[in-house]
Short mmCIF file of C-alpha atoms in Angstrom, two decimals:
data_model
loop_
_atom_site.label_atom_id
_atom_site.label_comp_id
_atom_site.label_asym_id
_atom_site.label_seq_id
_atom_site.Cartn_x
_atom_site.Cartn_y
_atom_site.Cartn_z
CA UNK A 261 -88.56 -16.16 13.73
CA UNK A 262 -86.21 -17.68 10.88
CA UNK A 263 -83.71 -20.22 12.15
CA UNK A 264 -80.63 -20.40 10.05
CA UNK A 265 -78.57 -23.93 10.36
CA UNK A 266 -74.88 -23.55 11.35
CA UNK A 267 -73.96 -25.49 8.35
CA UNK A 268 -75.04 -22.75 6.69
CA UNK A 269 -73.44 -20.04 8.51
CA UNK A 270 -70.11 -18.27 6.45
CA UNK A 271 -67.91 -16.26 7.58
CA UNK A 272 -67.75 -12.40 6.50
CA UNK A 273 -63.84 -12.07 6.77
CA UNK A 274 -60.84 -14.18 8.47
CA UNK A 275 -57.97 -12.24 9.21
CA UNK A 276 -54.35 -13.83 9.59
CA UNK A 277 -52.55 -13.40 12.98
CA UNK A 278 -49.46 -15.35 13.51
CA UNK A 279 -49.01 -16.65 16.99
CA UNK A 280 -51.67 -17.57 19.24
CA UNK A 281 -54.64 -15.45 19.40
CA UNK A 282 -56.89 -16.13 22.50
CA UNK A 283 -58.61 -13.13 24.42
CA UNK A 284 -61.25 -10.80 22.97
CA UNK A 285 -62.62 -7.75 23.81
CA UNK A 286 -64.89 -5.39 21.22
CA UNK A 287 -65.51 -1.93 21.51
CA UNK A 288 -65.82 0.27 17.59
CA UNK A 289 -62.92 -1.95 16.56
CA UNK A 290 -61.92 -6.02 18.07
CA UNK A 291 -59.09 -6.53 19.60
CA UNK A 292 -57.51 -10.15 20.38
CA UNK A 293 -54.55 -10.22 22.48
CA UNK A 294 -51.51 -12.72 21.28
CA UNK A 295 -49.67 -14.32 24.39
CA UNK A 296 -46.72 -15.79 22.48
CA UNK A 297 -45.81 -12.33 20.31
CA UNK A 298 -46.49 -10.65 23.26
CA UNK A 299 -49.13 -7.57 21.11
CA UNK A 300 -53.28 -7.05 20.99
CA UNK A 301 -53.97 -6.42 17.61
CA UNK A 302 -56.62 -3.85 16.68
CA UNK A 303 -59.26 -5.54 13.84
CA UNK A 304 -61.43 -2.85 11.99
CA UNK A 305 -64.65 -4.37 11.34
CA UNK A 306 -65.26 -1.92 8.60
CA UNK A 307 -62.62 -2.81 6.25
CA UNK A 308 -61.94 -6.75 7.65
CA UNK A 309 -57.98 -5.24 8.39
CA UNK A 310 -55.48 -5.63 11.16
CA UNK A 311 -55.03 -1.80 11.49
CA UNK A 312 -52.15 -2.57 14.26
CA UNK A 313 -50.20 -4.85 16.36
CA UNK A 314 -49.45 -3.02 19.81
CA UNK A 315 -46.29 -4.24 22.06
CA UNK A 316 -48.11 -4.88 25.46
CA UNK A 317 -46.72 -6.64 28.71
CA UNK A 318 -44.87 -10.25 28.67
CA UNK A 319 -47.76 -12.67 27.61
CA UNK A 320 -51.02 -10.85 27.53
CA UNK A 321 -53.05 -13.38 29.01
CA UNK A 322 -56.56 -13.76 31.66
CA UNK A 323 -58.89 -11.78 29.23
CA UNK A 324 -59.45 -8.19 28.06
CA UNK A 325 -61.66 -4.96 29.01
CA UNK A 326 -62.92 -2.10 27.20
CA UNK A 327 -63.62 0.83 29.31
CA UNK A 328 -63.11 4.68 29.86
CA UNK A 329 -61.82 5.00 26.67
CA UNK A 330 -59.00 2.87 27.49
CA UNK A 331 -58.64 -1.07 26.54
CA UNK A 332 -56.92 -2.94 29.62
CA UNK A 333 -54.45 -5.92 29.22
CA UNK A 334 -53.23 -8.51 31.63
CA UNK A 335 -50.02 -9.54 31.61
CA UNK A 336 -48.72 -13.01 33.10
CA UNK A 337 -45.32 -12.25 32.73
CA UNK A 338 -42.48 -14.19 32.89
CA UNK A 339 -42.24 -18.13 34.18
CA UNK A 340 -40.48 -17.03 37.34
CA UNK A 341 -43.64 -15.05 38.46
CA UNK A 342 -41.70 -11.33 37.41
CA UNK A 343 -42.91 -9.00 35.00
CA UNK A 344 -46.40 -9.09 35.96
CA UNK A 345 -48.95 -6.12 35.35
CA UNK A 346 -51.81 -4.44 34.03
CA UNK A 347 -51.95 -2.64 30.94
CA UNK A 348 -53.83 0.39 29.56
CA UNK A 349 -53.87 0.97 26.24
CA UNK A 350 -55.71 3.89 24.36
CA UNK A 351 -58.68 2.84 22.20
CA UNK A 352 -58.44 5.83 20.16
CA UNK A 353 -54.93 6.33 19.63
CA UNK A 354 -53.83 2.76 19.94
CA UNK A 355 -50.64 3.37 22.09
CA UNK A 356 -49.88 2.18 25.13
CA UNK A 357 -51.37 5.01 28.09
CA UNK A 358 -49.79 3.35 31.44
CA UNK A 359 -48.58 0.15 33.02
CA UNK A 360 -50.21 -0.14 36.25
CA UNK A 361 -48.10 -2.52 39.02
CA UNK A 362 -51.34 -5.35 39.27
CA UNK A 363 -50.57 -9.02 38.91
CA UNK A 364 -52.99 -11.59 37.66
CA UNK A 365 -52.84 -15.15 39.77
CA UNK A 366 -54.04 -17.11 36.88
CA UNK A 367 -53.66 -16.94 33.14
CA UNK A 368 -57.04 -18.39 32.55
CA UNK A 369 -59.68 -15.85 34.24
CA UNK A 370 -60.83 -12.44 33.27
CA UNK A 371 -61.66 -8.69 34.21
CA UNK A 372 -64.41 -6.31 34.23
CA UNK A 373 -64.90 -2.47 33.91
CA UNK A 374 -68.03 -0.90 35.39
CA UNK A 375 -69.56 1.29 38.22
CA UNK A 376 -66.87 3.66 37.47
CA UNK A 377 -64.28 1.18 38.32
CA UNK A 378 -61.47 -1.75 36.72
CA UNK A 379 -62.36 -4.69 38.85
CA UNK A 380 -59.49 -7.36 38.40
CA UNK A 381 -58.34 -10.44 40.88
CA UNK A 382 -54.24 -9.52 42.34
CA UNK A 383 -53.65 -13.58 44.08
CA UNK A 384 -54.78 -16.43 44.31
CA UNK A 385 -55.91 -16.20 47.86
CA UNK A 386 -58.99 -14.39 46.44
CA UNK A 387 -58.44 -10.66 46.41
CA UNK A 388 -60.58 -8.81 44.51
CA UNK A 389 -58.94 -5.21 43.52
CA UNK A 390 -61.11 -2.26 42.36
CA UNK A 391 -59.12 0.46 40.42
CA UNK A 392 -60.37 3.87 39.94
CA UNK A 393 -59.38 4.79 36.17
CA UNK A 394 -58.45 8.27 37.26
CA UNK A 395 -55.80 7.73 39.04
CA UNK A 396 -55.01 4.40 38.03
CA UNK A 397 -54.85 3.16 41.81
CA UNK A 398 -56.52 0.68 43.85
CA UNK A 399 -59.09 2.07 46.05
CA UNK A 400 -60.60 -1.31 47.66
CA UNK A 401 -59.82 -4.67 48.13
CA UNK A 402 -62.74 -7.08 48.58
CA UNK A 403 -61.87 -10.49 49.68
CA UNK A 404 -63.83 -13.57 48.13
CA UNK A 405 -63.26 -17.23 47.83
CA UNK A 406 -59.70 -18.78 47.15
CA UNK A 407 -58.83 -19.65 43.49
CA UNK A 408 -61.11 -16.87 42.62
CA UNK A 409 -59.70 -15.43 38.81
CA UNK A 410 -62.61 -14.94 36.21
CA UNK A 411 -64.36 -11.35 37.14
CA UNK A 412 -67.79 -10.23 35.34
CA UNK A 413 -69.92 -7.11 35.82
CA UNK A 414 -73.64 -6.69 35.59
CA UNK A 415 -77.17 -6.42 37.78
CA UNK A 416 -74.98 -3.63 39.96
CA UNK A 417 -72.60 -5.85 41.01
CA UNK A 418 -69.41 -7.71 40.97
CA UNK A 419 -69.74 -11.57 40.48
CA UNK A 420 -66.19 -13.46 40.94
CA UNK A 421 -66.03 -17.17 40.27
CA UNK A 422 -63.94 -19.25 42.52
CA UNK A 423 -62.54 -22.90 40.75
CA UNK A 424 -61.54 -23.78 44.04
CA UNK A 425 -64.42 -23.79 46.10
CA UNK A 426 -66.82 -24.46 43.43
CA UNK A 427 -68.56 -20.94 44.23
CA UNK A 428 -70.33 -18.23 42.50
CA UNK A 429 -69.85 -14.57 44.60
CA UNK A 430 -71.80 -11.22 43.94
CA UNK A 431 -70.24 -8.64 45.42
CA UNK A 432 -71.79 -4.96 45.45
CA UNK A 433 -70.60 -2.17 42.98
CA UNK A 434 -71.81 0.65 45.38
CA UNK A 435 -70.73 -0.25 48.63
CA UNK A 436 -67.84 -2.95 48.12
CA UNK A 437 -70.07 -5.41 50.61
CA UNK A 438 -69.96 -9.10 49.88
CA UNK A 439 -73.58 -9.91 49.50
CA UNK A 440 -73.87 -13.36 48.77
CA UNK A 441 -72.00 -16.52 47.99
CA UNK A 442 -73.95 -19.14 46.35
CA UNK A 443 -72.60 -22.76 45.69
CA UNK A 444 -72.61 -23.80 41.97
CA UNK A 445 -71.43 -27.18 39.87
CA UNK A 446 -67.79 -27.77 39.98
CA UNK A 447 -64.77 -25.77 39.49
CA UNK A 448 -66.84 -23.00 37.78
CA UNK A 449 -64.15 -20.87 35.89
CA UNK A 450 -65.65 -18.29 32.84
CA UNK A 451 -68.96 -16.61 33.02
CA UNK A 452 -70.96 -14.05 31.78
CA UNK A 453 -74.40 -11.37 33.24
CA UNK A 454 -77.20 -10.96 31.07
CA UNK A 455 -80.62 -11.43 30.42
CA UNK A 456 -81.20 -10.87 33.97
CA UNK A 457 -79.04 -13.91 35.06
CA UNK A 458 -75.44 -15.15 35.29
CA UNK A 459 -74.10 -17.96 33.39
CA UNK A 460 -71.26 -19.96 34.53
CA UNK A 461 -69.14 -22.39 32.91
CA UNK A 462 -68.49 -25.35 35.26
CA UNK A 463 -65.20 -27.41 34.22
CA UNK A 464 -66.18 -30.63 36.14
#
């Protein structure tokens, strides 16, 4: 294969968004939520444009999911703890579809869509809430490890990363069973299924 140096590497476009841009999720366009301004704006890839800014929750924050048609936004709300939710916003249309009454513990974590399902952590006490994007309701609760917050799907199951006790958990998609829970490096936080394995970033 050709190997390219990173010096070398240039950027095809840079787009301009005021404020803080942190989370991304991708789906036919990329879309970057902005904690601060309190909007995800929608990048077309096509034409390097911000095509629009969408008013979400109070600070979008703890990642972003594509899935059944629908882009989903956590919101950390205000500093007293209120205001907290999950939001669902149309990938086609671009508008906000439905505010749904889940609160994130953290702000730095993540959520997954998959086996039919929006898997998201609710506290900090390590409860692991499956939504059913029909209804827009909880249908399980699976409890993992405490301090549990960064959620990833792939391999048929759920794997939830708990900072606190330094733990990796895989949880199954089909029957909402705990399967195992297998010790990795210290306060592992963000992570990510492929290639047969998951990764795990460990924060020492």
């Amino acid at each position: 294969g050709v190997k390219i140096p990173i010096t070398k590497l240039k950027p095809d476009a840079v787009f301009e968004l005021p404020g803080v841009p942190d989370w991304l999720a991708i789906d036919e366009h990329v879309w970057v939520s902005n904690s601060p301004k309190d909007t995800v704006h929608r990048l077309d890839p096509k034409t390097n444009k911000v095509v629009a800014s969408i008013t979400v929750g109070k600070h979008p924050c703890s990642g972003l999911a594509t899935g059944f048609g629908s882009l989903w936004v956590p919101n950390c709300g205000e500093k007293d703890g209120t205001n907290k939710s999950l939001m669902r916003v149309s990938l086609k249309e671009g508008k906000v579809e439905a505010t749904l009454p889940f609160a994130v513990p953290q702000s730095e974590g993540g959520l997954a869509t998959g086996a039919g399902s929006v898997w998201v952590m609710t506290d900090a006490r390590g409860t692991l809430t499956r939504i059913d994007p029909d209804t827009n309701k909880a249908v399980a609760e699976i409890y993992v490890a405490p301090g549990s917050y960064a959620v990833a799907f792939g391999e048929d199951a759920v794997w939830v990363t708990s900072t606190e006790k330094n733990v990796l958990t895989r949880v199954n998609a089909r029957t909402n069973v705990v399967e195992h829970t297998i010790p990795v490096g210290p306060r592992p936080r963000f992570l990510a299924v492929g290639e047969g394995s998951v990764w795990t970033i460990n924060q020492g």
